Coordinates of N, CA, C and O in Angstrom, one line a residue:
M1 N -111.6 21.4 -0.3 CA -112.0 21.0 1.0 C -110.8 20.5 1.8 O -110.2 19.5 1.3
T2 N -110.5 21.0 2.9 CA -109.5 20.5 3.8 C -109.9 19.2 4.5 O -111.0 19.2 5.1
T3 N -109.0 18.2 4.5 CA -109.4 17.0 5.2 C -109.3 17.2 6.7 O -108.3 17.8 7.2
H4 N -110.3 16.8 7.4 CA -110.4 16.8 8.9 C -110.9 15.5 9.3 O -112.1 15.1 9.1
I5 N -110.0 14.7 10.0 CA -110.4 13.4 10.5 C -110.8 13.5 11.9 O -110.0 14.0 12.8
L6 N -111.9 12.9 12.3 CA -112.3 12.8 13.7 C -112.1 11.3 14.1 O -112.7 10.4 13.4
V7 N -111.4 11.1 15.1 CA -111.1 9.7 15.7 C -111.9 9.6 17.0 O -111.6 10.4 17.9
L8 N -112.8 8.7 17.0 CA -113.7 8.5 18.2 C -113.3 7.2 18.8 O -113.2 6.2 18.2
H9 N -113.2 7.3 20.2 CA -112.9 6.1 21.0 C -114.1 5.9 22.0 O -114.4 6.8 22.7
G10 N -114.6 4.7 22.0 CA -115.7 4.4 22.9 C -115.3 4.0 24.3 O -114.2 4.2 24.7
P11 N -116.3 3.4 25.0 CA -116.1 3.0 26.4 C -114.9 2.1 26.6 O -114.6 1.2 25.8
N12 N -114.3 2.3 27.7 CA -113.2 1.6 28.3 C -111.9 1.7 27.5 O -110.8 1.2 27.9
L13 N -111.9 2.4 26.4 CA -110.6 2.6 25.6 C -109.7 3.5 26.4 O -108.5 3.5 26.1
N14 N -110.2 4.3 27.3 CA -109.3 5.1 28.2 C -108.4 4.2 29.1 O -107.4 4.7 29.6
L15 N -108.7 2.9 29.1 CA -108.0 2.0 30.0 C -106.9 1.2 29.2 O -106.3 0.3 29.7
L16 N -106.8 1.5 27.9 CA -105.8 0.8 27.1 C -104.4 0.9 27.7 O -104.0 1.9 28.3
G17 N -103.7 -0.2 27.6 CA -102.4 -0.3 28.2 C -102.4 -1.0 29.5 O -101.4 -1.7 29.9
T18 N -103.5 -1.0 30.2 CA -103.7 -1.7 31.4 C -104.8 -2.7 31.4 O -104.8 -3.7 32.1
R19 N -105.8 -2.5 30.6 CA -107.0 -3.4 30.5 C -106.7 -4.5 29.6 O -106.5 -4.4 28.4
E20 N -106.7 -5.7 30.1 CA -106.5 -6.9 29.4 C -105.5 -6.8 28.2 O -105.8 -6.9 27.1
P21 N -104.2 -6.5 28.6 CA -103.2 -6.3 27.6 C -103.0 -7.5 26.6 O -102.6 -7.3 25.5
A22 N -103.3 -8.7 27.1 CA -103.2 -9.9 26.2 C -104.2 -9.7 25.0 O -104.0 -10.3 23.9
I23 N -105.3 -9.0 25.2 CA -106.3 -8.9 24.1 C -106.1 -7.5 23.4 O -106.1 -7.4 22.2
Y24 N -105.9 -6.5 24.2 CA -105.9 -5.1 23.7 C -104.5 -4.5 23.5 O -104.4 -3.4 23.0
G25 N -103.5 -5.2 23.9 CA -102.1 -4.6 23.8 C -101.7 -3.7 24.9 O -102.5 -3.5 25.8
Q26 N -100.5 -3.2 24.9 CA -99.9 -2.4 25.9 C -99.9 -0.9 25.5 O -99.5 -0.1 26.3
T27 N -100.2 -0.6 24.3 CA -100.2 0.8 23.9 C -101.4 1.5 24.5 O -102.5 1.0 24.6
T28 N -101.1 2.7 25.1 CA -102.1 3.5 25.7 C -102.9 4.3 24.7 O -102.4 4.5 23.6
L29 N -104.0 4.8 25.1 CA -104.8 5.7 24.2 C -104.1 6.9 23.9 O -104.1 7.4 22.8
A30 N -103.4 7.5 24.9 CA -102.6 8.7 24.6 C -101.5 8.4 23.5 O -101.3 9.3 22.7
Q31 N -100.9 7.3 23.6 CA -99.9 6.9 22.6 C -100.5 6.8 21.2 O -99.9 7.2 20.2
I32 N -101.7 6.2 21.1 CA -102.4 6.0 19.9 C -102.7 7.4 19.3 O -102.4 7.7 18.1
D33 N -103.3 8.3 20.1 CA -103.7 9.6 19.7 C -102.5 10.4 19.2 O -102.5 11.1 18.2
T34 N -101.4 10.3 20.0 CA -100.2 11.1 19.6 C -99.7 10.6 18.2 O -99.3 11.4 17.3
S35 N -99.6 9.3 18.0 CA -99.2 8.7 16.7 C -100.1 9.2 15.6 O -99.5 9.6 14.5
L36 N -101.4 9.2 15.8 CA -102.3 9.6 14.7 C -102.1 11.1 14.4 O -102.2 11.5 13.2
K37 N -102.0 11.9 15.5 CA -101.8 13.3 15.2 C -100.5 13.6 14.5 O -100.5 14.5 13.7
E38 N -99.5 12.9 14.8 CA -98.2 13.0 14.1 C -98.4 12.7 12.6 O -97.9 13.4 11.7
M39 N -99.0 11.6 12.3 CA -99.3 11.2 10.9 C -100.0 12.3 10.2 O -99.7 12.7 9.1
A40 N -101.1 12.8 10.8 CA -101.9 13.8 10.2 C -101.1 15.1 10.0 O -101.2 15.7 8.9
S41 N -100.4 15.5 11.0 CA -99.6 16.7 10.9 C -98.6 16.7 9.8 O -98.4 17.6 9.0
Q42 N -97.9 15.5 9.6 CA -96.9 15.3 8.5 C -97.6 15.4 7.2 O -97.0 15.8 6.2
A43 N -98.9 15.1 7.1 CA -99.6 15.1 5.8 C -100.4 16.5 5.6 O -101.0 16.7 4.6
G44 N -100.2 17.4 6.6 CA -100.9 18.6 6.6 C -102.4 18.5 6.7 O -103.2 19.3 6.2
V45 N -102.9 17.6 7.5 CA -104.3 17.3 7.7 C -104.6 17.5 9.2 O -103.9 17.2 10.1
K46 N -105.8 18.0 9.4 CA -106.3 18.2 10.8 C -106.9 16.8 11.3 O -107.6 16.1 10.6
L47 N -106.6 16.5 12.5 CA -107.1 15.3 13.1 C -107.4 15.6 14.6 O -106.6 16.2 15.3
T48 N -108.7 15.3 14.9 CA -109.2 15.5 16.3 C -109.6 14.2 16.9 O -110.1 13.3 16.2
T49 N -109.3 14.0 18.2 CA -109.7 12.8 18.8 C -110.6 13.1 20.0 O -110.6 14.2 20.6
F50 N -111.5 12.1 20.3 CA -112.4 12.2 21.4 C -112.7 10.8 21.9 O -112.9 9.9 21.2
Q51 N -112.7 10.7 23.3 CA -113.0 9.4 23.9 C -114.1 9.7 25.0 O -114.0 10.7 25.7
S52 N -115.1 8.8 25.0 CA -116.0 8.9 26.1 C -116.6 7.5 26.4 O -116.7 6.6 25.5
N53 N -116.9 7.3 27.7 CA -117.6 6.1 28.1 C -119.1 6.2 28.0 O -119.8 5.3 28.3
H54 N -119.5 7.4 27.5 CA -121.0 7.7 27.5 C -121.5 7.8 26.1 O -121.0 8.6 25.3
E55 N -122.5 7.0 25.8 CA -123.1 6.9 24.4 C -123.5 8.3 24.0 O -123.2 8.7 22.8
G56 N -124.2 9.0 24.8 CA -124.7 10.3 24.4 C -123.6 11.3 24.1 O -123.8 12.1 23.1
A57 N -122.5 11.3 24.8 CA -121.4 12.2 24.5 C -120.8 11.9 23.1 O -120.5 12.8 22.4
L58 N -120.8 10.6 22.8 CA -120.3 10.2 21.4 C -121.2 10.7 20.3 O -120.8 11.2 19.3
V59 N -122.5 10.5 20.6 CA -123.5 11.0 19.6 C -123.5 12.5 19.5 O -123.5 13.0 18.4
D60 N -123.3 13.2 20.6 CA -123.2 14.7 20.5 C -122.0 15.1 19.7 O -122.1 16.0 18.9
C61 N -120.9 14.4 19.9 CA -119.6 14.7 19.1 C -119.9 14.5 17.6 O -119.5 15.3 16.8
I62 N -120.5 13.4 17.3 CA -120.8 13.0 15.9 C -121.7 14.1 15.3 O -121.5 14.6 14.2
Q63 N -122.7 14.5 16.0 CA -123.7 15.5 15.5 C -123.0 16.9 15.3 O -123.4 17.6 14.5
S64 N -122.0 17.2 16.1 CA -121.2 18.4 15.9 C -120.2 18.4 14.8 O -119.7 19.4 14.4
A65 N -119.9 17.2 14.3 CA -118.8 17.0 13.4 C -119.0 17.8 12.1 O -118.0 18.3 11.6
A66 N -120.1 17.8 11.5 CA -120.3 18.5 10.2 C -120.0 20.0 10.4 O -119.3 20.6 9.6
A67 N -120.5 20.6 11.5 CA -120.2 22.0 11.7 C -118.8 22.3 12.0 O -118.3 23.4 11.8
D68 N -118.1 21.3 12.5 CA -116.6 21.4 12.8 C -115.8 21.1 11.6 O -114.5 21.2 11.6
G69 N -116.4 20.8 10.4 CA -115.6 20.6 9.2 C -115.1 19.2 9.0 O -114.2 19.0 8.2
V70 N -115.6 18.2 9.8 CA -115.1 16.9 9.7 C -115.4 16.3 8.3 O -116.5 16.4 7.9
T71 N -114.4 15.6 7.7 CA -114.6 15.0 6.4 C -114.6 13.5 6.5 O -115.1 12.8 5.6
H72 N -114.0 12.9 7.5 CA -113.9 11.5 7.7 C -114.0 11.1 9.2 O -113.5 11.9 10.0
V73 N -114.5 10.0 9.5 CA -114.6 9.5 10.9 C -113.9 8.1 11.0 O -114.2 7.2 10.2
V74 N -113.0 8.0 12.0 CA -112.4 6.7 12.4 C -113.0 6.5 13.7 O -112.9 7.3 14.6
I75 N -113.7 5.3 13.9 CA -114.4 5.0 15.1 C -114.1 3.6 15.6 O -114.2 2.7 14.9
N76 N -113.7 3.6 16.9 CA -113.7 2.3 17.7 C -114.7 2.5 18.7 O -114.5 3.2 19.7
A77 N -115.9 2.1 18.5 CA -117.0 2.3 19.4 C -117.0 1.4 20.6 O -117.9 1.5 21.4
G78 N -116.0 0.5 20.7 CA -116.0 -0.4 21.8 C -117.2 -1.2 21.9 O -117.8 -1.6 20.8
A79 N -117.7 -1.4 23.0 CA -118.9 -2.3 23.2 C -120.2 -1.7 22.5 O -121.1 -2.4 22.1
Y80 N -120.2 -0.4 22.3 CA -121.3 0.3 21.6 C -121.4 -0.2 20.1 O -122.5 -0.1 19.5
T81 N -120.3 -0.8 19.6 CA -120.4 -1.3 18.3 C -121.5 -2.3 18.2 O -122.2 -2.4 17.1
H82 N -121.7 -3.1 19.2 CA -122.6 -4.2 19.2 C -124.0 -3.9 19.8 O -124.9 -4.7 19.8
T83 N -124.2 -2.6 20.2 CA -125.4 -2.3 20.9 C -126.1 -1.0 20.5 O -127.2 -0.7 20.8
S84 N -125.3 -0.1 19.8 CA -125.8 1.3 19.7 C -126.4 1.7 18.3 O -125.6 2.0 17.4
V85 N -127.7 1.7 18.3 CA -128.4 2.2 17.1 C -128.2 3.7 17.1 O -128.1 4.3 16.0
A86 N -128.1 4.3 18.2 CA -128.0 5.8 18.3 C -126.7 6.3 17.6 O -126.7 7.2 16.9
I87 N -125.6 5.6 17.9 CA -124.3 6.0 17.3 C -124.4 5.7 15.8 O -124.0 6.5 14.9
R88 N -125.0 4.6 15.4 CA -125.1 4.3 13.9 C -125.9 5.4 13.2 O -125.6 5.8 12.2
D89 N -127.1 5.7 13.8 CA -127.9 6.7 13.2 C -127.2 8.1 13.1 O -127.4 8.8 12.1
A90 N -126.4 8.5 14.1 CA -125.7 9.7 14.1 C -124.7 9.7 13.0 O -124.5 10.7 12.2
L91 N -124.0 8.6 12.8 CA -123.0 8.5 11.7 C -123.7 8.5 10.4 O -123.2 9.1 9.4
S92 N -124.8 7.8 10.3 CA -125.6 7.9 9.0 C -126.0 9.3 8.7 O -125.9 9.7 7.5
A93 N -126.5 10.0 9.6 CA -126.9 11.4 9.4 C -125.7 12.3 9.0 O -125.9 13.2 8.2
L94 N -124.6 12.0 9.6 CA -123.4 12.8 9.3 C -123.0 12.7 7.8 O -122.6 13.6 7.1
A95 N -123.2 11.5 7.2 CA -123.0 11.2 5.8 C -121.6 11.5 5.4 O -121.3 12.1 4.3
K96 N -120.6 11.1 6.2 CA -119.2 11.2 5.8 C -118.6 9.8 5.9 O -119.1 8.9 6.5
P97 N -117.5 9.6 5.2 CA -116.9 8.2 5.2 C -116.5 7.8 6.6 O -115.9 8.6 7.3
V98 N -116.9 6.6 7.0 CA -116.6 6.0 8.3 C -115.7 4.8 8.2 O -115.9 4.0 7.3
F99 N -114.7 4.8 9.0 CA -113.8 3.7 9.1 C -113.9 3.1 10.5 O -113.6 3.7 11.5
E100 N -114.4 1.8 10.6 CA -114.6 1.1 11.8 C -113.3 0.4 12.2 O -112.8 -0.4 11.4
V101 N -112.9 0.6 13.4 CA -111.6 -0.1 13.9 C -111.9 -0.9 15.2 O -112.7 -0.4 16.1
H102 N -111.3 -2.0 15.2 CA -111.3 -2.9 16.4 C -109.9 -3.3 16.7 O -109.2 -3.8 15.8
L103 N -109.5 -3.2 17.9 CA -108.1 -3.6 18.3 C -107.9 -5.1 18.1 O -106.9 -5.6 17.6
S104 N -108.9 -5.9 18.6 CA -108.9 -7.3 18.6 C -109.7 -7.8 17.4 O -110.4 -7.1 16.8
N105 N -109.4 -9.1 17.0 CA -110.2 -9.7 16.0 C -111.5 -10.2 16.6 O -111.6 -11.2 17.3
V106 N -112.6 -9.4 16.5 CA -113.8 -9.6 17.1 C -114.4 -11.0 16.7 O -115.2 -11.5 17.4
Y107 N -114.1 -11.5 15.5 CA -114.6 -12.7 15.0 C -114.0 -13.9 15.7 O -114.4 -15.1 15.5
K108 N -112.9 -13.7 16.4 CA -112.3 -14.8 17.2 C -112.7 -14.8 18.7 O -112.1 -15.5 19.5
R109 N -113.7 -13.9 19.0 CA -114.1 -13.7 20.3 C -115.5 -14.2 20.5 O -116.1 -14.9 19.7
E110 N -116.2 -13.8 21.6 CA -117.5 -14.2 21.9 C -118.5 -13.9 20.8 O -118.3 -12.9 20.1
P111 N -119.5 -14.7 20.6 CA -120.4 -14.5 19.5 C -121.1 -13.2 19.5 O -121.4 -12.6 18.4
F112 N -121.4 -12.6 20.6 CA -122.1 -11.3 20.6 C -121.3 -10.2 20.0 O -121.8 -9.2 19.6
R113 N -119.9 -10.4 19.9 CA -119.1 -9.4 19.3 C -119.0 -9.5 17.8 O -118.4 -8.7 17.1
H114 N -119.6 -10.5 17.2 CA -119.6 -10.7 15.8 C -120.5 -9.8 15.0 O -120.4 -9.7 13.8
H115 N -121.5 -9.2 15.7 CA -122.4 -8.3 15.1 C -122.1 -6.8 15.3 O -121.8 -6.5 16.5
S116 N -122.0 -6.1 14.3 CA -121.7 -4.6 14.4 C -122.9 -3.8 13.8 O -123.3 -4.1 12.7
Y117 N -123.3 -2.8 14.6 CA -124.3 -1.9 14.0 C -123.7 -0.9 13.1 O -124.4 -0.1 12.5
L118 N -122.4 -0.9 13.0 CA -121.7 0.1 12.2 C -121.2 -0.4 10.8 O -121.0 0.4 9.9
S119 N -120.9 -1.6 10.7 CA -120.1 -2.2 9.6 C -120.8 -1.9 8.3 O -120.1 -1.6 7.3
D120 N -122.1 -2.0 8.2 CA -122.8 -1.8 6.9 C -122.8 -0.3 6.4 O -123.1 -0.1 5.3
I121 N -122.5 0.6 7.3 CA -122.3 2.0 6.9 C -120.9 2.4 6.8 O -120.6 3.6 6.4
A122 N -120.0 1.5 7.1 CA -118.5 1.9 7.1 C -117.9 1.7 5.7 O -118.3 0.7 5.0
Q123 N -117.0 2.5 5.4 CA -116.3 2.4 4.1 C -115.3 1.2 4.3 O -115.1 0.5 3.3
A124 N -114.8 1.0 5.5 CA -113.9 -0.1 5.8 C -114.0 -0.5 7.2 O -114.4 0.3 8.1
V125 N -113.7 -1.8 7.5 CA -113.7 -2.3 8.8 C -112.3 -3.0 9.0 O -111.9 -3.8 8.2
I126 N -111.6 -2.5 10.1 CA -110.3 -3.0 10.3 C -110.3 -3.7 11.7 O -110.6 -3.0 12.7
A127 N -110.0 -5.0 11.8 CA -110.1 -5.7 13.1 C -108.8 -6.5 13.2 O -108.4 -7.2 12.3
G128 N -108.3 -6.6 14.5 CA -107.3 -7.5 14.8 C -105.9 -7.0 14.6 O -104.9 -7.8 14.8
L129 N -105.7 -5.8 14.3 CA -104.3 -5.3 14.1 C -103.8 -4.5 15.3 O -102.8 -3.9 15.2
G130 N -104.5 -4.5 16.4 CA -104.1 -3.7 17.5 C -104.2 -2.2 17.2 O -104.9 -1.8 16.3
A131 N -103.3 -1.4 17.8 CA -103.2 0.0 17.6 C -102.9 0.3 16.1 O -103.3 1.4 15.6
E132 N -102.3 -0.6 15.4 CA -101.9 -0.4 14.0 C -103.2 -0.2 13.2 O -103.2 0.4 12.1
G133 N -104.3 -0.7 13.6 CA -105.6 -0.6 12.9 C -106.0 0.8 12.8 O -106.5 1.3 11.7
Y134 N -105.8 1.7 13.8 CA -106.1 3.1 13.7 C -105.2 3.7 12.6 O -105.7 4.5 11.8
R135 N -103.9 3.4 12.6 CA -103.0 4.0 11.7 C -103.3 3.6 10.3 O -103.2 4.4 9.3
A136 N -103.8 2.3 10.1 CA -104.2 1.8 8.8 C -105.4 2.6 8.3 O -105.4 3.0 7.1
A137 N -106.3 2.9 9.1 CA -107.5 3.7 8.7 C -107.1 5.1 8.3 O -107.5 5.6 7.3
V138 N -106.2 5.7 9.1 CA -105.8 7.1 8.8 C -105.0 7.1 7.5 O -105.2 8.0 6.6
R139 N -104.1 6.1 7.3 CA -103.3 6.0 6.1 C -104.2 5.9 4.9 O -104.0 6.5 3.8
S140 N -105.3 5.1 5.0 CA -106.2 4.9 3.9 C -106.9 6.2 3.5 O -107.0 6.6 2.4
I141 N -107.3 7.0 4.6 CA -107.9 8.3 4.3 C -106.9 9.2 3.6 O -107.2 9.9 2.6
L142 N -105.6 9.2 4.1 CA -104.6 10.1 3.5 C -104.3 9.8 2.1 O -103.9 10.6 1.3
Q143 N -104.5 8.5 1.7 CA -104.2 8.1 0.3 C -105.3 8.4 -0.6 O -105.2 8.2 -1.8
Q144 N -106.5 8.7 -0.1 CA -107.7 9.0 -1.0 C -107.5 10.3 -1.7 O -106.9 11.3 -1.2
P145 N -107.9 10.4 -2.9 CA -107.8 11.7 -3.6 C -108.6 12.8 -2.9 O -109.7 12.5 -2.3
A146 N -108.1 14.0 -2.9 CA -108.7 15.1 -2.2 C -110.0 15.6 -2.9 O -110.2 15.4 -4.0

């Protein structure tokens, strides 16, 4: 089976680089995606990215993932992390390893950010490493036995 990583970015992540850079950093979403695609290409792995501000579009993407040959999901669901049972259920139905990523350390922020609907179904949760968190998730996938 060929590894195919789907990287999902939730709401407001299209604003990276300009949105609250003290919290989220100055790296843009395009820069993150380019970096991840380069990592995957060097490893001979397919990597697809998708960003949406719309919950249903993210759910549709997850539901299409099995037919697209996706073997792993890296997701920063943004605010939907704390609110979306629909995204959780779609990831559960997909039944592929999930890596949850947060740019900031959500546990040092507002209490409502401390709860995730995704963490209990995730293979790993990476928080507080900025854009490096995405690369850490992809590295972890690349290091797993095929």
